[in-house]
Structure formats: structure tokens, C-alpha cells
Coordinates of C-alpha atoms in Angstrom, one line a residue:
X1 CA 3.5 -8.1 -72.8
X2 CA 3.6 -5.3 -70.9
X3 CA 5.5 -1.7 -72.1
X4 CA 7.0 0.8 -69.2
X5 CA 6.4 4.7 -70.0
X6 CA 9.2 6.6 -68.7
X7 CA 7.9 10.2 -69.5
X8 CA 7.5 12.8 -67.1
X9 CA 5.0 15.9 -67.9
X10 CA 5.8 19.1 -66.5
X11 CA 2.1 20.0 -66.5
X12 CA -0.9 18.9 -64.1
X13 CA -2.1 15.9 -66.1
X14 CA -2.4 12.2 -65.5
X15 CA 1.1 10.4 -66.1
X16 CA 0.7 7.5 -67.9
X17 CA 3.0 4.8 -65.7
X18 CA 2.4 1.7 -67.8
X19 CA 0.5 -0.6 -70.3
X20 CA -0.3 -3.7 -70.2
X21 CA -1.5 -6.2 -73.3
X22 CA -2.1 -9.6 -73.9
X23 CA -5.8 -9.6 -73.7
X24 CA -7.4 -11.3 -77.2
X25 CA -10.8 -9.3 -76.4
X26 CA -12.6 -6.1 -74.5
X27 CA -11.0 -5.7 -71.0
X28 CA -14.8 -5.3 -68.9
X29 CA -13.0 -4.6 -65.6
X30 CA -10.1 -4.0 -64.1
X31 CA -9.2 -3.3 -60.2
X32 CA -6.0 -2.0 -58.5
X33 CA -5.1 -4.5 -55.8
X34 CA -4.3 -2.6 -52.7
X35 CA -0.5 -2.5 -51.1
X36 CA 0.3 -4.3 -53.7
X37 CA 2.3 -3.3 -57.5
X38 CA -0.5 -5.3 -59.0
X39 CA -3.8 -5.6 -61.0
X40 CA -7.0 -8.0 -61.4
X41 CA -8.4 -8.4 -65.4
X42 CA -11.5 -9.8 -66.4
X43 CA -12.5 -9.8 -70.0
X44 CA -14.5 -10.5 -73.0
X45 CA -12.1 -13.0 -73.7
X46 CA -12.8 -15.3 -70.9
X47 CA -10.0 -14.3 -68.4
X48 CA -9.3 -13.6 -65.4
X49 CA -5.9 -12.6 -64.5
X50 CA -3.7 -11.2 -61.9
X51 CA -0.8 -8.7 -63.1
X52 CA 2.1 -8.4 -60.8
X53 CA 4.4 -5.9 -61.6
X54 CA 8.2 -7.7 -61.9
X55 CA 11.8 -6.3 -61.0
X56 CA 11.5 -5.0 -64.7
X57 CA 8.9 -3.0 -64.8
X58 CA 6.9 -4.9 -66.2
X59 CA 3.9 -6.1 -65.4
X60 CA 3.0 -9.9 -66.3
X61 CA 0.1 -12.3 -65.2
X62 CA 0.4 -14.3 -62.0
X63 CA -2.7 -16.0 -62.5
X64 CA -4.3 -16.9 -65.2
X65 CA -7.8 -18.7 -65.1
X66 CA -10.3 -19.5 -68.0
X67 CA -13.8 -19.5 -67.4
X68 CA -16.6 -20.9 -69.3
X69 CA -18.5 -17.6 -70.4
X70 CA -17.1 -13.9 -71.1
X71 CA -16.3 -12.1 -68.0
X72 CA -18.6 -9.2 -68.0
X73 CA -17.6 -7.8 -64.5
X74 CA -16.2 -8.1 -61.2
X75 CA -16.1 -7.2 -57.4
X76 CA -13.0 -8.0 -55.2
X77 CA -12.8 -7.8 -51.5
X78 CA -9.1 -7.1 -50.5
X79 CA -9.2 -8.0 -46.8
X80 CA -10.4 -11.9 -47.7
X81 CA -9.0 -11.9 -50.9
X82 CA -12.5 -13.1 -52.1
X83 CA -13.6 -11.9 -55.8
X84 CA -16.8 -12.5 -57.6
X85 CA -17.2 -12.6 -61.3
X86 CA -19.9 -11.6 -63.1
X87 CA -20.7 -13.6 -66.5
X88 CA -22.1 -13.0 -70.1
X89 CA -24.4 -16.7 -69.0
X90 CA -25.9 -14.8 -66.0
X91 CA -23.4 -16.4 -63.5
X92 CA -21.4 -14.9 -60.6
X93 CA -18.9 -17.0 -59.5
X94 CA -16.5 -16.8 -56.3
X95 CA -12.9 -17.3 -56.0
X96 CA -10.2 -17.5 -52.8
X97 CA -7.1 -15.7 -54.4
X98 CA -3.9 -17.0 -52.2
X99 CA -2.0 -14.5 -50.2
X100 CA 1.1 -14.7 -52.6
X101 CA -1.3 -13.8 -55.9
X102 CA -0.4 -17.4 -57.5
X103 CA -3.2 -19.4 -57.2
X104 CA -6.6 -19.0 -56.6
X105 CA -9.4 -21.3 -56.3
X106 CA -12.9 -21.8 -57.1
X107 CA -15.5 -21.7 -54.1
X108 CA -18.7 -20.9 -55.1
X109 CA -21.0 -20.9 -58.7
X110 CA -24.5 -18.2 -58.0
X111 CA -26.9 -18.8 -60.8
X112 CA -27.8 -15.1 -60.1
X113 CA -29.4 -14.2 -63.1
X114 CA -30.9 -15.5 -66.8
X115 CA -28.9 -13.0 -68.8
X116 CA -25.2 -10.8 -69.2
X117 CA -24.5 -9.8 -65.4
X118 CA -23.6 -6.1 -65.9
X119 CA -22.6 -5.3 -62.2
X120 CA -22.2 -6.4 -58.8
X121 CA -21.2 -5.7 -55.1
X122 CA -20.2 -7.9 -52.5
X123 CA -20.6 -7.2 -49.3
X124 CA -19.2 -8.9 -46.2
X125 CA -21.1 -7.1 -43.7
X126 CA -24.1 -9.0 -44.6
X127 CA -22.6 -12.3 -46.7
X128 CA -24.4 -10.9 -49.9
X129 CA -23.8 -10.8 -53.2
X130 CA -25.8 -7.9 -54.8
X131 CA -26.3 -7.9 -59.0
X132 CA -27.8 -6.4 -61.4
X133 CA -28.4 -8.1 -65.2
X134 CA -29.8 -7.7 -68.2
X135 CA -31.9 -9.7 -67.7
X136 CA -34.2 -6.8 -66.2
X137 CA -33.5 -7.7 -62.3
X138 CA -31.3 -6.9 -59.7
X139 CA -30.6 -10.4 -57.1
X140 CA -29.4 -10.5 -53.9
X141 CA -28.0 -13.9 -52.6
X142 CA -25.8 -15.7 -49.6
X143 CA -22.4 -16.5 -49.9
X144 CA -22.7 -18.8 -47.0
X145 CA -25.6 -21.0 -48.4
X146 CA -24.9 -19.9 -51.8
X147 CA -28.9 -19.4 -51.9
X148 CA -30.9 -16.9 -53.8
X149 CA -32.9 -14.0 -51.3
X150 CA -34.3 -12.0 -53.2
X151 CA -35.1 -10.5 -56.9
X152 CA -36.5 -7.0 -58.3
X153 CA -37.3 -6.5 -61.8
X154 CA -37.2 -3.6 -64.1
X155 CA -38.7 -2.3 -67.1
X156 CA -35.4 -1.9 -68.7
X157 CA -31.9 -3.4 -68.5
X158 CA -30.4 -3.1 -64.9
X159 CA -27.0 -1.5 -65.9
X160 CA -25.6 -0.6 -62.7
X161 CA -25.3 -0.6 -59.2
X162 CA -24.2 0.8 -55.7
X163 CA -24.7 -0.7 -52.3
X164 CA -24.4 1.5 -49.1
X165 CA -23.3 -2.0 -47.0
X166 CA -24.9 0.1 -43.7
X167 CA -28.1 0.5 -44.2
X168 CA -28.8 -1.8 -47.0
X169 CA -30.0 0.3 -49.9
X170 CA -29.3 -0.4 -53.2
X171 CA -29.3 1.8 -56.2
X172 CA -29.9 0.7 -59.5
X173 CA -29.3 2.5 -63.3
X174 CA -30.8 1.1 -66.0
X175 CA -31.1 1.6 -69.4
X176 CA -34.1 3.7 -69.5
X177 CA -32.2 6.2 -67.9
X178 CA -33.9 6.1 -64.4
X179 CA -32.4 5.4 -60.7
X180 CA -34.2 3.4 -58.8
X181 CA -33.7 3.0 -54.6
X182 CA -34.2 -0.5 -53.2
X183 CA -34.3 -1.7 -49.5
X184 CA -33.1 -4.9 -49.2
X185 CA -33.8 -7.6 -46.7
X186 CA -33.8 -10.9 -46.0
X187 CA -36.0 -12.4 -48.8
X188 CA -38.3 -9.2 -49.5
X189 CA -37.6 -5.8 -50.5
X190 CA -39.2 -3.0 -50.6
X191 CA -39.1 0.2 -53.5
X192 CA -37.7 3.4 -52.1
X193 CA -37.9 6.4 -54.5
X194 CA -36.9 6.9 -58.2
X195 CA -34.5 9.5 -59.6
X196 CA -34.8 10.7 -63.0
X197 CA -32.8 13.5 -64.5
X198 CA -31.0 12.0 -67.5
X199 CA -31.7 11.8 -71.0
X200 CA -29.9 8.6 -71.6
X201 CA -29.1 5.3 -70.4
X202 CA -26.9 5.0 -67.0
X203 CA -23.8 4.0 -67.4
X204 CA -22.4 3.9 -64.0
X205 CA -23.3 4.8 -60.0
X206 CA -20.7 5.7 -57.2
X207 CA -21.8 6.1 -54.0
X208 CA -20.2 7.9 -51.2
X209 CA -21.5 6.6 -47.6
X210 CA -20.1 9.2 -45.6
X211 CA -21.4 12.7 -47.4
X212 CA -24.3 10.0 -48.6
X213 CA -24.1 11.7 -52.5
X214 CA -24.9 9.3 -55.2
X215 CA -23.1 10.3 -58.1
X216 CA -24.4 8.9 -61.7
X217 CA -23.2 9.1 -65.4
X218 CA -24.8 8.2 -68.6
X219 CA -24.9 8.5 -71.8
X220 CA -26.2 11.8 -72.1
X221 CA -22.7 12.7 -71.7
X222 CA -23.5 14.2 -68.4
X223 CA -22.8 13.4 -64.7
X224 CA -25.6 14.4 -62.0
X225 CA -24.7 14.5 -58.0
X226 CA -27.6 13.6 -56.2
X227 CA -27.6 15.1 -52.4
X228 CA -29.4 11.8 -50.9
X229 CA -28.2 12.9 -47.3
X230 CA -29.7 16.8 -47.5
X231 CA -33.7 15.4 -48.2
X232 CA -34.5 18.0 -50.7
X233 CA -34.4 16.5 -54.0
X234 CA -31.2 18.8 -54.8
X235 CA -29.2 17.8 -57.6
X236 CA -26.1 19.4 -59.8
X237 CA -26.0 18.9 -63.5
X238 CA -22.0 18.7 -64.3
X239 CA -21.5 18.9 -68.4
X240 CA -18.0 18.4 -70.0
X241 CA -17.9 15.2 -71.8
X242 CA -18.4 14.8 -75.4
X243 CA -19.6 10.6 -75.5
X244 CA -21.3 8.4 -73.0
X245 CA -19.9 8.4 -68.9
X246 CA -18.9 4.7 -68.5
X247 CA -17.3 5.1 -65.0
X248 CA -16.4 7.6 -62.0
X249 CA -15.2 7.9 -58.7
X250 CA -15.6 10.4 -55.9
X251 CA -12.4 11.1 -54.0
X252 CA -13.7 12.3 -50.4
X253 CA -11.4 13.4 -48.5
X254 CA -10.1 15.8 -51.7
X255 CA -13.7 16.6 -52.6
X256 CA -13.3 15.7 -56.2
X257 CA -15.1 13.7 -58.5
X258 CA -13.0 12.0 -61.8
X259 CA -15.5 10.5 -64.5
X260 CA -14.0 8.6 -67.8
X261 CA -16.2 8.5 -70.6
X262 CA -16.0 6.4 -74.0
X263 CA -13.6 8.3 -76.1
X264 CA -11.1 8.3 -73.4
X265 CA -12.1 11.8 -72.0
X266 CA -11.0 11.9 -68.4
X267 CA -12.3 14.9 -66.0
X268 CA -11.8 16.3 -62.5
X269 CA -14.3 17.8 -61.2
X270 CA -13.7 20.4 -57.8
X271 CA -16.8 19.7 -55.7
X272 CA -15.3 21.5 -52.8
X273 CA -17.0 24.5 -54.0
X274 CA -20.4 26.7 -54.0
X275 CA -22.4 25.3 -57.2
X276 CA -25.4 26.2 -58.5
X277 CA -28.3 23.8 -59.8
X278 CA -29.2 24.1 -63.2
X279 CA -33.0 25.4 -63.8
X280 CA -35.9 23.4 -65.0
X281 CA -36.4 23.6 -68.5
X282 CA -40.0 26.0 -68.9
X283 CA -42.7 25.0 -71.2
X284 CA -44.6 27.9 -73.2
X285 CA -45.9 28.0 -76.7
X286 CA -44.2 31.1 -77.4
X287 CA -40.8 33.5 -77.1
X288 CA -40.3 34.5 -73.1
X289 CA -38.4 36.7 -74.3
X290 CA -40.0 38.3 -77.7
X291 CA -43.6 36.3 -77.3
X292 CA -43.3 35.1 -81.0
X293 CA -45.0 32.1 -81.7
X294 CA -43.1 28.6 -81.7
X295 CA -44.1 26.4 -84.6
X296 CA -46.6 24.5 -83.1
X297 CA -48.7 27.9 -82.1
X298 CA -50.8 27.4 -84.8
X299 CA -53.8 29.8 -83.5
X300 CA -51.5 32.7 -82.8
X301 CA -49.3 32.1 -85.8
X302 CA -53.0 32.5 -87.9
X303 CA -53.8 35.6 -85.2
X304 CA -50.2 37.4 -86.5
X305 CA -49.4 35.9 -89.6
X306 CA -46.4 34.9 -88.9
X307 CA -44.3 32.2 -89.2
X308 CA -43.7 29.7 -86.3
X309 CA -40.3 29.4 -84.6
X310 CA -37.9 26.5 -83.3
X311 CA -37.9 26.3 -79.3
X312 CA -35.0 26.5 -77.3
X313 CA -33.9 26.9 -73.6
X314 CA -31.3 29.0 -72.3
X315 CA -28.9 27.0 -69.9
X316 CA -29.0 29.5 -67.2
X317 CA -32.8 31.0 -66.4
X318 CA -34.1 27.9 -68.1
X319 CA -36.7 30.0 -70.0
X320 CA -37.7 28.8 -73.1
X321 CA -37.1 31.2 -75.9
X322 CA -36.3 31.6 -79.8
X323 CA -33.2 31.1 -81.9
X324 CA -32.6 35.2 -82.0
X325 CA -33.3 35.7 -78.5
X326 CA -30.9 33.0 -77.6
X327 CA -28.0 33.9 -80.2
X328 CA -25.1 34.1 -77.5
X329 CA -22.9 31.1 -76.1
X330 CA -21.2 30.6 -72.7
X331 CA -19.5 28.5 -70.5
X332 CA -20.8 28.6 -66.6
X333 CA -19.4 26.0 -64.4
X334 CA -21.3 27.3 -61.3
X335 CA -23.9 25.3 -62.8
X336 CA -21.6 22.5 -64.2
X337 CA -21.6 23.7 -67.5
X338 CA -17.6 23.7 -68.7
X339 CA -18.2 24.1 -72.3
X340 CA -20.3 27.0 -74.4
X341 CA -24.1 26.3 -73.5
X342 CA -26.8 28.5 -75.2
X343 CA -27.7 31.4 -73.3
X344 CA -30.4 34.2 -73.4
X345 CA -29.0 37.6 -74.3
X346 CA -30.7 38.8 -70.9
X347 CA -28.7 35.9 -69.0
X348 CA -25.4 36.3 -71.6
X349 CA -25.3 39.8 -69.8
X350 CA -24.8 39.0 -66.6
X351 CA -22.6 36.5 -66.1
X352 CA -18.8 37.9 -65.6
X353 CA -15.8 36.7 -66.7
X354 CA -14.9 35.5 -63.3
X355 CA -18.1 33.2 -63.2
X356 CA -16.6 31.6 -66.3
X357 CA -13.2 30.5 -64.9
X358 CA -13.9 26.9 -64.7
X359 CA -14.3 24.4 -62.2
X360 CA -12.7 21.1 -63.5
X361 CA -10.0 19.5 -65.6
X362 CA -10.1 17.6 -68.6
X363 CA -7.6 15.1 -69.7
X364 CA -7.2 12.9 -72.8
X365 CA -6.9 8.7 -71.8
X366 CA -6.1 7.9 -75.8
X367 CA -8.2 4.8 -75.4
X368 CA -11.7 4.0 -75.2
X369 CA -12.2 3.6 -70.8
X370 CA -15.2 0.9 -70.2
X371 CA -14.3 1.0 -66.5
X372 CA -12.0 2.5 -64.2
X373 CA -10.5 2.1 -60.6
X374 CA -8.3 4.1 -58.1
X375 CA -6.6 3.7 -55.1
X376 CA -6.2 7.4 -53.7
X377 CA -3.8 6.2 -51.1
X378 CA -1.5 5.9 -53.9
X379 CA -2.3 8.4 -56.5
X380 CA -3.2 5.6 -58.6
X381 CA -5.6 5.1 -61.8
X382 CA -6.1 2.0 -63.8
X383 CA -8.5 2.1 -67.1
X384 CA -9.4 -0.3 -69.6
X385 CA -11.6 -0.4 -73.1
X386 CA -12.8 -2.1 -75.7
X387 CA -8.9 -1.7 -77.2
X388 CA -7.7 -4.9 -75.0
X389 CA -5.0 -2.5 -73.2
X390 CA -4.8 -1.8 -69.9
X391 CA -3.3 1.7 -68.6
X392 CA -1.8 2.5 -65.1
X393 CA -1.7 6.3 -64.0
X394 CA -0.1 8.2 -62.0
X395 CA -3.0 11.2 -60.8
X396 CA -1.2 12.6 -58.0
X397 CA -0.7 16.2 -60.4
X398 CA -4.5 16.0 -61.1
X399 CA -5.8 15.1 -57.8
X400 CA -2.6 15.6 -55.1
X401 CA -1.0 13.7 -52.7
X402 CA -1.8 12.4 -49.4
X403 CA -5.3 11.6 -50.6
X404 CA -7.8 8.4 -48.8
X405 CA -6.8 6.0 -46.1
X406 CA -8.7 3.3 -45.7
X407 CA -10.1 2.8 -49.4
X408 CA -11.7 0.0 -50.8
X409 CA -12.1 -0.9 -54.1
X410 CA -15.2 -2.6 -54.9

């Protein structure tokens, strides 16, 4: 059920530790369980289950509990052992997992939401669970009367969500592509701010508390860092995936940021560094560069008689300019770009080779990764997909040792 890799690469890359299969449909979710050689599955097939790794090797399921609807995602608390599943029928239900990872039981049924629950946090500060849905709304309700609080709705699918359990704002992607910040309270709420930068739907939030950066992916192909804490709107643009971001995690303590996207690219990102934001894209009807017309000029393409021109933007100055003013290519990860971006010749001139050594890593998962979890305290990555297996890595090459105490998976 479960194959052991004994390999050992000499180079800084992910080691893949072991597989686990046995899952009959997409793997949603899947969390490493802290001080502990095991892992928590939910799937499309209905599951949840708890993988304990055996005298083997081997990992094979402790629990295994059938549910009435596809499990779409989850949230476990390690401390009370309490997890919360999110269903395809717009359920979340709670369950008590027993100390030994044998049993667990039922406590608790939230009828949170109409439609597919696509994320959730729980948080024991407050006795909340906190979801989002596609049903268009993100619901906040007690785990101690098992009541509903409160409920937000969107224009779009809610897709995602972080909590910051302190202050009790919420942040919520959605399918539109926007970023919306929530205060929550005690049966009202009120509408913070929203943050729009990407071009495609999001795909997944992380949230660290203590720099207070909100980090988001989508499907784009792009990651954005949003500097909540600094109050001046700053945000960096990191570019090196080739498909949608579907999950990332900031390591803190290491100042590194490791996104996984759909065709199983993984990256490490080095935020301990100076970066650069990238420029607003400028609007003109002509060349900044050459002042030919773009295609749309029509008055000056009559004035010159000449043909109108296709607009682009160089990466760098963010000017917008023509094909032949913009013929060159380069990487510049000050700004976040790690692969060739079009340039101006004017920009293409200045950048050195030193400002193109690059600033992260990119690794190859072989599977398409829906979600992943880590525990830095361990070096530890877990990723799962749409292929039904579940991987276990070793990062500790990618992203050291002696990373996080006092980490908690969500």
C-alpha cells in the first residue's frame, strides 16, 4: 500500500522518503501529524484516514472512516487532536482523534454552507470554525454551541482562506482573483480592504502572524507577498511557475517561501533578501520608446501613414513599448522574475550579470500537488494530487536544518 524510496541525491533537492496509495480518488488534503511518523488523508473518495508509518517502513492506515459526501478539505488541531472536515454537500464536520491514532469519533455536524466547502480554519482561541465555499460566502460558527455567527458573501467563489487567530481577520481568495480582508465578530463583521494584483483566480493564502505578510498564489502562475504589517500597499511579484499555484508555505524563522503548483513544480524562494517591486504596467497609445503608433491609434496612424503596432510592456521600467523596442529577454529575480521576461533594450542594458543570479530553487514533484503541508521542525513535506498518491519529503537540503519550533499545521 505503501512503497519506501531508499535513494539518496547528492544534490540540494527534495528527497523523496515515501509513497503512499490506496486512495480510489483525488487526495484534497493531506497534513503531517506532528511528533509523530504519521499522516491525515482526506479525499475525493470519501475518506479520511490516518497513515502511521510501521516497523517496515511502511506507512499503512490506522483509521479509516467513510463519510457521506467527498472530503473537499480539512483543518486539524494537534494539541486537542480535534479535526474538521470540509465536504463537497457544504458540511464541516468535527472529529476527537484518540491519543493512540486508532479511533476517532464523531462530535459535531456544521451545516456551514449550501455548496463544496473549499477551505477552512479552526481556531481554539476563539471556539470558531472559519470557512469559505462555493457557495460564494465565507461562515464563521461555535464549536461549543455548534451555532452559525456569522456569513459574508462574494461575487465569486470563495476559494481560500487565512485566519490571523489574534486579531480576528480573515482573508479570503476567490475566484475572481481578488483578496478580500474581513473583521470578524461575534455575529457581525465588518469589510476591511481588498487586494488585487492577480490575473487569475486564487488558489491558496498563507499567512504569517509574526512578520504579518500574507502570501497568495493563483492561477496566474504567480505568487504575490503582500507587506500587511509595513501600511504602504507594498507588494513583490515572484514569477517561476509554469501552471496554477495550488499551495505554499512561508518558513519564518529561514525566511523562505516554498509554493507547489499543478504540474508538480515545487520552488524555494529566499525572502531573506533586498527585492525590488515590479513596476506598474503604463498606459499610452504609442511606442515610449520610438512613439510609433499602437494599433488602436487610429488618428496618428492616418496623421503618418503608418501601420499600427502590437503593445507590450517591458518587465523592468514597466513602460509600454513595441515589439522592436522590446526584442531582448532576461531573467531579474530582484524583482521576482526567475525566468526570461521581456525587456526594453534601454532596461536590457543595464541589468548585469550579477542582478541575474537567481534568487530561488526549483524542483520537480513528478505529480500533480493540490495541497501541501510541512513541519519545519522536521524537514518534512507531504504533497498530494489529483493522481491518488501521496508523497513524503525530506526538504532539509532545500531548506536546512534546525528550522521552526513551535509550528502548527493548520
Amino acid at each position: 500500500m505503501a512503497a519506501e524510496i531508499h535513494s539518496r541525491p547528492q544534490t540540494a533537492r527534495p528527497v523523496l522518503l515515501n509513497k503512499i496509495e490506496g486512495h480510489s480518488d483525488a487526495v484534497n488534503a493531506a497534513v503531517l501529524i506532528p511528533k509523530e511518523d504519521g499522516v491525515i488523508t482526506v479525499s475525493e473518495d470519501r475518506t479520511i484516514r490516518v497513515w502511521l508509518k510501521r516497523d517496515s517502513g511502511q506507512y499503512w492506515p490506522s483509521i479509516y472512516h467513510t463519510v457521506s459526501s467527498p472530503c473537499s478539505c480539512m483543518s486539524y488541531h494537534h494539541d486537542s487532536r480535534r479535526i474538521f472536515i470540509g465536504q463537497d454537500n457544504g458540511a464541516v464536520v468535527e472529529f476527537l482523534i484518540s491519543e493512540d491514532f486508532n479511533k476517532m469519533n464523531h462530535v459535531k455536524t456544521y451545516p456551514a454552507h449550501q455548496n463544496r466547502v473549499s477551505d477552512m480554519v479552526f481556531s481554539l482561541e476563539s471556539e470558531w470554525v472559519v470557512s469559505t465555499g462555493h457557495d460564494k460566502s465565507v461562515s464563521w460558527m461555535c464549536t461549543q454551541s455548534g451555532s452559525m455567527l456569522g456569513r459574508h458573501y462574494f461575487t465569486a467563489w470563495a476559494s481560500c482562506l487565512q485566519y490571523d487567530h489574534e486579531t480576528q481577520h480573515a482573508f479570503v481568495g476567490d475566484y475572481s482573483g481578488q483578496i478580500t480582508l474581513l473583521k470578524l465578530e461575534k455575529q457581525t463583521y465588518s469589510t476591511i480592504t481588498t487586494l488585487k494584483g492577480h490575473e487569475g483566480s486564487i488558489g491558496t493564502l498563507w499567512w504569517d502572524p509574526v512578520q504579518r505578510l500574507l502570501f497568495s498564489g493563483a492561477s496566474d502562475h504567480s505568487v504575490i507577498m503582500w507587506d500587511i504589517g509595513g501600511r504602504k500597499g507594498r507588494t513583490l511579484l515572484l514569477q517561476g511557475h509554469h501552471e496554477r499555484v495550488q499551495s505554499i508555505r512561508y518558513l519564518q524563522l529561514t525566511r523562505q517561501l516554498v509554493s507547489c503548483s499543478a504540474d508538480g513544480g515545487i520552488a524555494v524562494w529566499n525572502m531573506d533578501t533586498q527585492r525590488e517591486e515590479a513596476p506598474q504596467w503604463l498606459d499610452s497609445d504609442s511606442c515610449q520608446k520610438c512613439e510609433q503608433p499602437f494599433f488602436w491609434n487610429i488618428k496618428q496612424m492616418w496623421d503618418t501613414k503608418t501601420l499600427g503596432l502590437r503593445q507590450h510592456h517591458c518587465r523592468k521600467c514597466g513602460k509600454a513599448v513595441c515589439g522592436k523596442c522590446s526584442s531582448k529577454r532576461s531573467t531579474f529575480p530582484i524583482m521576482g522574475f526567475e525566468f526570461p521576461v521581456r525587456v526594453c533594450d534601454a532596461c536590457f542594458d543595464t541589468i548585469k550579470e550579477e542582478d541575474r543570479t537567481p534568487l530561488a530553487t526549483f524542483h520537480e514533484g513528478k505529480h500533480n500537488i493540490a495541497h501541501m503541508d510541512m513541519d519545519p521542525s522536521r524537514g518534512l513535506m507531504v504533497t498530494c494530487g489529483s493522481d491518488r498518491i501521496v508523497k513524503i519529503w525530506d526538504m532539509t537540503q532545500v531548506v536546512g536544518c534546525s528550522l521552526a519550533t513551535g509550528f502548527s499545521p493548520r
